[in-house]
Amino acid sequence: MRRRGLTVMLGFAITLVLAVLAGTAEVPYVELSPGPTVNTLGAVDGSGQACTELSDSCQEVIQITGGETSASKGQLRMTTVSVSSSVSLLEAIKGWFSDEDAVVPRTLIYPEDKDEKQVEEENRQEFEASQTSAETAALRYLGFPVKVAVSEVPADGASAGKLQAGDIVETVDGVEVSSVQKLLQLVTEKPAGAVRQVGYTRDGVKSTVDITTKAGQDGNPKLGISIKTTQPNPYQLKIKLDKIGGPSAGMMFALGIIDKIKAEDLTHGMVIAGTGTIDDEGRVGPIGGIAQKLHGARAAGATVFLAPAANCAETVGNVPDGLRVVKVSTLDDAMAALAALPSGAPLPSC
């Protein structure tokens, strides 16, 4: 009996050790959880923590000079997702049963052909691009349109002898050119060889010219010009926020810029959170981790959440109590929603 008892105890110990090893062994998954939220109207220190007194180590998230700015009583909070790249089996099982967290295959976040540093660098670049688009979209909303200017006309291009460096491209076949993306869209609507009427301004004088497009190396129709954009305005804008990556804060940055420049308090004293990419035209695009961002927003005190329309299906069953989710597709939608909040008027919801 004694030998049998020792055998049972040894077997139990071995089983326990194997269970512990299995539970702590890493699995090919990552865990997504609610990340920090940041008030785009506030100030942060070098570590990204909120602070109240401005100093060398505590600076406004959105810095604007060149014109008057205003302060709001409420908050416009951008939201983030924290990624745990090393996940054990036990942690994965716990995450699968969590309402706030999500466990997804590692390759969805870190593709096999890229290491973590490469992904982080891409996220950093996307974050910087989102800031630029946010500035462009916000200034456009405030009445400072983007101008698409000709920077060069190759001698063998379709526009040789018709357009010249410095011309501002205003229209294509009567449709306004409001951004580089819009110009490319308009030009590619008809095949190479089509005659396009291009409206332009040269030295303050508006004119039109017919240009027959040519096929480029990719086969797409080209006007045969190099272009650059300008957006004349009195402001100098800078967004100061480190250690955050990806493009999903674009919409909230745009709203923050508008709120600081306009005299009105867009927040109405409320804590409003949101997420969504934004392009130069003010279109709001989908993001990842919407469920985690909803919970992070509520934990930060938000009662309203602006969500991209394309993410609405993912919010079902993931909205914490006390949080109202508003569907937006454009910057105009977001501004209209903020304006309607005090009146209690119906808003498009997910």
Coordinates of C-alpha atoms in Angstrom, one line a residue:
M1 CA 0.0 0.0 0.0
R2 CA 2.9 2.3 0.9
R3 CA 4.5 1.8 -2.6
R4 CA 1.1 2.3 -4.3
G5 CA 0.5 5.5 -2.3
L6 CA 4.0 6.8 -3.3
T7 CA 3.2 6.0 -6.9
V8 CA -0.1 7.9 -6.8
M9 CA 1.5 10.9 -5.2
L10 CA 4.4 10.9 -7.7
G11 CA 1.9 10.6 -10.6
F12 CA -0.1 13.5 -9.1
A13 CA 3.0 15.6 -8.8
I14 CA 4.1 14.9 -12.3
T15 CA 0.6 15.7 -13.6
L16 CA 0.6 18.9 -11.7
V17 CA 4.0 19.9 -13.0
L18 CA 2.9 19.1 -16.6
A19 CA -0.3 21.1 -16.1
V20 CA 1.6 24.1 -14.8
L21 CA 4.1 23.9 -17.7
A22 CA 1.3 23.6 -20.2
G23 CA -0.6 26.5 -18.7
T24 CA 2.5 28.8 -18.7
A25 CA 3.7 27.8 -22.1
E26 CA 3.3 30.5 -24.8
V27 CA 0.7 30.0 -27.5
P28 CA 0.6 31.6 -31.0
Y29 CA -2.0 34.2 -29.9
V30 CA -2.0 37.8 -28.7
E31 CA -4.4 39.4 -26.2
L32 CA -6.2 42.6 -26.9
S33 CA -7.4 44.7 -23.9
P34 CA -8.7 48.2 -23.3
G35 CA -5.7 50.6 -23.6
P36 CA -5.2 54.1 -22.3
T37 CA -7.5 56.9 -23.5
V38 CA -6.2 60.5 -24.0
N39 CA -8.1 63.7 -23.9
T40 CA -7.1 65.4 -27.2
L41 CA -8.1 68.8 -25.6
G42 CA -5.8 68.2 -22.6
A43 CA -2.1 68.0 -21.8
V44 CA 0.2 65.0 -21.2
D45 CA 3.7 64.5 -19.9
G46 CA 6.5 62.6 -21.5
S47 CA 5.0 59.2 -20.5
G48 CA 1.6 60.1 -22.0
Q49 CA 0.0 60.7 -18.6
A50 CA -2.5 63.5 -18.2
C51 CA -1.3 66.6 -16.4
T52 CA -2.7 70.0 -15.7
E53 CA 0.1 72.6 -15.4
L54 CA 1.9 73.3 -18.7
S55 CA 5.7 73.0 -18.5
D56 CA 8.6 71.6 -20.5
S57 CA 7.6 68.1 -19.4
C58 CA 3.8 68.7 -19.7
Q59 CA 2.5 69.9 -23.0
E60 CA -0.8 70.2 -24.8
V61 CA -1.7 67.3 -27.0
I62 CA -2.9 69.6 -29.8
Q63 CA -0.8 72.8 -30.0
I64 CA -2.1 75.7 -32.1
T65 CA -0.5 79.0 -32.7
G66 CA -1.2 81.8 -35.2
G67 CA -4.7 82.5 -34.0
E68 CA -7.0 82.6 -31.1
T69 CA -8.0 79.3 -29.4
S70 CA -10.6 78.4 -26.9
A71 CA -11.0 75.9 -24.0
S72 CA -13.8 73.5 -23.4
K73 CA -15.3 72.2 -20.2
G74 CA -15.6 68.6 -21.4
Q75 CA -13.3 66.1 -23.1
L76 CA -12.7 64.5 -26.5
R77 CA -10.9 61.3 -25.7
M78 CA -9.1 59.2 -28.3
T79 CA -9.1 55.5 -27.4
T80 CA -6.4 52.7 -27.8
V81 CA -6.0 49.0 -27.6
S82 CA -3.2 47.3 -25.5
V83 CA -1.6 44.3 -27.1
S84 CA 0.0 41.5 -25.0
S85 CA 2.3 39.8 -27.4
S86 CA 3.3 37.0 -25.1
V87 CA 0.3 35.0 -24.0
S88 CA 0.3 31.7 -22.0
L89 CA -2.4 29.0 -22.4
L90 CA -4.0 30.0 -19.2
E91 CA -4.1 33.7 -20.1
A92 CA -5.5 32.8 -23.5
I93 CA -8.3 30.7 -21.9
K94 CA -9.1 33.6 -19.5
G95 CA -9.1 36.1 -22.4
W96 CA -11.6 33.9 -24.4
F97 CA -14.1 34.2 -21.6
S98 CA -13.6 37.9 -20.9
D99 CA -16.1 40.6 -22.0
E100 CA -13.4 43.2 -22.4
D101 CA -10.5 41.3 -23.8
A102 CA -10.0 39.4 -27.0
V103 CA -7.5 36.6 -28.0
V104 CA -6.6 36.5 -31.6
P105 CA -4.0 34.7 -33.7
R106 CA -0.7 36.4 -33.5
T107 CA -0.4 36.6 -37.2
L108 CA -3.3 39.1 -37.4
I109 CA -1.2 41.6 -35.5
Y110 CA 2.3 40.5 -36.3
P111 CA 2.5 39.0 -39.8
E112 CA 5.0 36.2 -40.3
D113 CA 7.1 38.3 -42.7
K114 CA 7.5 41.1 -40.2
D115 CA 8.9 41.3 -36.7
E116 CA 7.5 43.4 -33.8
K117 CA 9.8 46.3 -34.5
Q118 CA 8.8 46.5 -38.1
V119 CA 5.1 46.5 -37.1
E120 CA 5.7 49.2 -34.5
E121 CA 7.5 51.3 -37.1
E122 CA 4.6 51.0 -39.5
N123 CA 2.2 51.9 -36.7
R124 CA 4.3 55.0 -35.9
Q125 CA 4.2 56.1 -39.6
E126 CA 0.5 55.5 -39.8
F127 CA 0.0 57.6 -36.6
E128 CA 1.9 60.5 -38.2
A129 CA 0.0 60.2 -41.4
S130 CA -3.3 60.3 -39.5
Q131 CA -2.2 63.5 -37.8
T132 CA -1.6 65.1 -41.1
S133 CA -4.9 64.0 -42.5
A134 CA -6.7 65.2 -39.3
E135 CA -5.1 68.6 -39.7
T136 CA -6.1 68.8 -43.4
A137 CA -9.7 67.6 -42.8
A138 CA -10.2 70.0 -39.8
L139 CA -8.9 73.0 -41.6
R140 CA -11.0 72.2 -44.6
Y141 CA -14.1 72.1 -42.3
L142 CA -13.0 75.4 -40.9
G143 CA -13.1 77.0 -44.3
F144 CA -9.5 76.6 -45.5
P145 CA -9.7 74.4 -48.7
V146 CA -6.9 72.3 -50.1
K147 CA -5.4 73.5 -53.3
V148 CA -3.8 71.0 -55.7
A149 CA -0.9 72.7 -57.5
V150 CA 1.1 71.7 -60.5
S151 CA 4.8 71.3 -59.5
E152 CA 6.2 69.9 -62.8
V153 CA 5.0 69.2 -66.4
P154 CA 7.2 66.7 -68.3
A155 CA 7.9 67.6 -71.9
D156 CA 6.4 64.3 -73.1
G157 CA 3.3 64.4 -70.8
A158 CA -0.3 64.9 -71.8
S159 CA -0.3 68.4 -70.3
A160 CA 2.9 69.7 -72.0
G161 CA 2.2 73.2 -73.4
K162 CA -1.2 73.3 -71.7
L163 CA -0.5 73.5 -67.9
Q164 CA 2.6 74.8 -66.2
A165 CA 4.2 74.7 -62.8
G166 CA 2.3 76.9 -60.3
D167 CA -1.1 76.3 -61.8
I168 CA -3.9 75.4 -59.4
V169 CA -6.0 72.6 -60.7
E170 CA -9.6 73.5 -59.8
T171 CA -11.9 71.1 -61.7
V172 CA -12.0 68.1 -64.0
D173 CA -15.0 68.1 -66.3
G174 CA -16.6 70.6 -64.0
V175 CA -16.2 68.6 -60.8
E176 CA -14.3 70.3 -58.0
V177 CA -10.8 69.0 -57.2
S178 CA -10.7 69.1 -53.4
S179 CA -7.7 66.9 -52.8
V180 CA -5.1 64.8 -54.5
Q181 CA -7.3 61.7 -54.0
K182 CA -10.2 63.4 -55.7
L183 CA -8.0 64.4 -58.6
L184 CA -6.8 60.8 -59.1
Q185 CA -10.4 59.6 -58.8
L186 CA -11.7 62.0 -61.4
V187 CA -8.9 61.3 -63.9
T188 CA -9.3 57.5 -63.7
E189 CA -13.0 57.6 -64.2
K190 CA -12.4 57.6 -68.0
P191 CA -9.9 55.5 -69.9
A192 CA -6.6 56.7 -71.3
G193 CA -7.1 58.7 -74.5
A194 CA -10.2 60.5 -73.2
V195 CA -10.4 64.2 -73.5
R196 CA -10.8 65.9 -70.1
Q197 CA -11.6 69.5 -69.5
V198 CA -9.4 70.8 -66.8
G199 CA -10.2 74.0 -65.0
Y200 CA -7.2 75.8 -63.5
T201 CA -6.1 79.1 -62.0
R202 CA -2.8 80.8 -63.2
D203 CA -1.7 84.1 -61.6
G204 CA -5.2 84.6 -60.3
V205 CA -6.9 84.1 -63.6
K206 CA -9.2 81.1 -64.1
S207 CA -9.1 79.2 -67.4
T208 CA -10.0 75.8 -68.8
V209 CA -8.1 73.6 -71.2
D210 CA -8.8 70.3 -72.9
I211 CA -6.2 67.6 -72.2
T212 CA -6.2 64.1 -73.8
T213 CA -4.9 61.7 -71.1
K214 CA -2.2 59.2 -71.8
A215 CA -1.6 55.7 -70.3
G216 CA 1.0 55.5 -67.6
Q217 CA 3.3 52.5 -66.9
D218 CA 0.5 51.0 -64.9
G219 CA -1.9 51.4 -67.7
N220 CA -4.0 54.0 -65.9
P221 CA -4.9 57.4 -67.5
K222 CA -2.6 60.2 -66.6
L223 CA -2.7 64.0 -67.0
G224 CA 1.1 64.1 -67.2
I225 CA 1.8 66.4 -64.3
S226 CA 3.5 66.2 -60.9
I227 CA 1.4 67.8 -58.1
K228 CA 1.7 69.1 -54.6
T229 CA -0.9 70.4 -52.2
T230 CA -1.2 73.6 -50.3
Q231 CA -3.7 74.7 -47.7
P232 CA -3.2 78.4 -46.9
N233 CA -4.3 79.2 -43.4
P234 CA -2.9 81.3 -40.5
Y235 CA -2.4 78.4 -38.0
Q236 CA 0.6 76.3 -37.1
L237 CA -0.5 73.0 -35.8
K238 CA 1.4 70.3 -33.9
I239 CA 0.2 67.2 -32.2
K240 CA 2.4 66.0 -29.3
L241 CA 1.7 62.4 -28.3
D242 CA 4.3 59.7 -28.1
K243 CA 4.1 55.9 -27.6
I244 CA 0.9 55.5 -29.6
G245 CA 0.7 54.1 -33.1
G246 CA -1.8 53.4 -35.8
P247 CA -4.2 55.6 -37.7
S248 CA -7.3 55.2 -35.6
A249 CA -7.1 58.5 -33.7
G250 CA -7.5 60.6 -36.8
M251 CA -11.1 61.6 -36.3
M252 CA -10.7 62.5 -32.7
F253 CA -7.6 64.7 -33.5
A254 CA -9.6 66.5 -36.2
L255 CA -12.5 67.1 -33.7
G256 CA -10.0 68.4 -31.2
I257 CA -8.4 70.8 -33.6
I258 CA -11.8 72.2 -34.6
D259 CA -12.9 72.5 -31.0
K260 CA -9.8 74.5 -30.0
I261 CA -10.1 76.9 -33.0
K262 CA -13.9 77.4 -32.8
A263 CA -15.3 79.5 -30.0
E264 CA -18.1 77.1 -29.3
D265 CA -17.6 74.3 -26.7
L266 CA -18.2 71.2 -28.9
T267 CA -18.2 68.9 -25.8
H268 CA -21.0 70.7 -23.9
G269 CA -19.2 69.7 -20.7
M270 CA -19.4 66.0 -21.5
V271 CA -16.8 63.3 -21.8
I272 CA -17.0 62.1 -25.3
A273 CA -14.8 59.4 -26.7
G274 CA -14.4 57.9 -30.2
T275 CA -12.2 56.3 -32.8
G276 CA -11.8 56.2 -36.6
T277 CA -9.4 56.9 -39.3
I278 CA -9.8 60.0 -41.4
D279 CA -8.7 61.0 -44.8
D280 CA -8.1 64.5 -46.3
E281 CA -11.7 64.6 -47.5
G282 CA -13.0 64.0 -43.9
R283 CA -14.2 60.4 -44.5
V284 CA -14.1 58.3 -41.4
G285 CA -12.8 54.7 -41.8
P286 CA -12.9 51.5 -39.8
I287 CA -10.4 50.5 -37.1
G288 CA -9.6 47.4 -35.1
G289 CA -10.3 46.6 -31.5
I290 CA -13.6 48.4 -31.3
A291 CA -14.9 46.3 -28.3
Q292 CA -11.8 47.1 -26.3
K293 CA -12.1 50.8 -27.1
L294 CA -15.7 50.9 -26.0
H295 CA -14.8 49.5 -22.6
G296 CA -11.7 51.7 -22.3
A297 CA -13.9 54.8 -23.0
R298 CA -16.5 53.9 -20.4
A299 CA -13.8 53.3 -17.8
A300 CA -12.5 56.8 -18.5
G301 CA -15.9 58.3 -17.8
A302 CA -17.2 58.7 -21.4
T303 CA -21.0 58.6 -21.9
V304 CA -20.9 59.1 -25.7
F305 CA -18.8 57.2 -28.2
L306 CA -18.4 58.2 -31.8
A307 CA -17.9 54.9 -33.9
P308 CA -17.1 54.4 -37.6
A309 CA -20.2 53.2 -39.4
A310 CA -18.1 50.3 -40.8
N311 CA -17.5 49.0 -37.2
C312 CA -21.1 49.1 -36.1
A313 CA -21.7 45.4 -36.5
E314 CA -18.8 44.7 -34.1
T315 CA -20.3 46.9 -31.3
V316 CA -23.4 44.7 -30.9
G317 CA -23.2 43.0 -27.5
N318 CA -20.0 44.9 -26.6
V319 CA -21.4 48.2 -25.4
P320 CA -20.9 48.7 -21.7
D321 CA -23.8 50.1 -19.6
G322 CA -24.0 53.9 -19.6
L323 CA -22.3 54.4 -23.0
R324 CA -24.2 55.7 -26.1
V325 CA -22.7 54.7 -29.4
V326 CA -23.2 57.1 -32.3
K327 CA -22.5 56.0 -35.9
V328 CA -20.4 58.4 -38.1
S329 CA -19.2 58.1 -41.6
T330 CA -17.7 61.6 -42.1
L331 CA -16.3 64.5 -40.1
D332 CA -19.5 66.3 -40.9
D333 CA -21.5 63.5 -39.3
A334 CA -19.4 63.7 -36.1
M335 CA -19.8 67.5 -35.9
A336 CA -23.5 67.2 -36.4
A337 CA -23.7 64.6 -33.7
L338 CA -21.9 66.8 -31.2
A339 CA -24.1 69.8 -32.0
A340 CA -27.2 67.7 -31.4
L341 CA -26.2 66.2 -28.1
P342 CA -27.6 68.9 -25.8
S343 CA -31.1 68.8 -27.4
G344 CA -31.5 65.1 -27.0
A345 CA -32.4 64.8 -30.7
P346 CA -32.3 61.3 -32.3
L347 CA -28.9 60.4 -33.6
P348 CA -27.8 57.5 -35.8
S349 CA -26.7 54.7 -33.5
C350 CA -25.0 51.4 -34.0

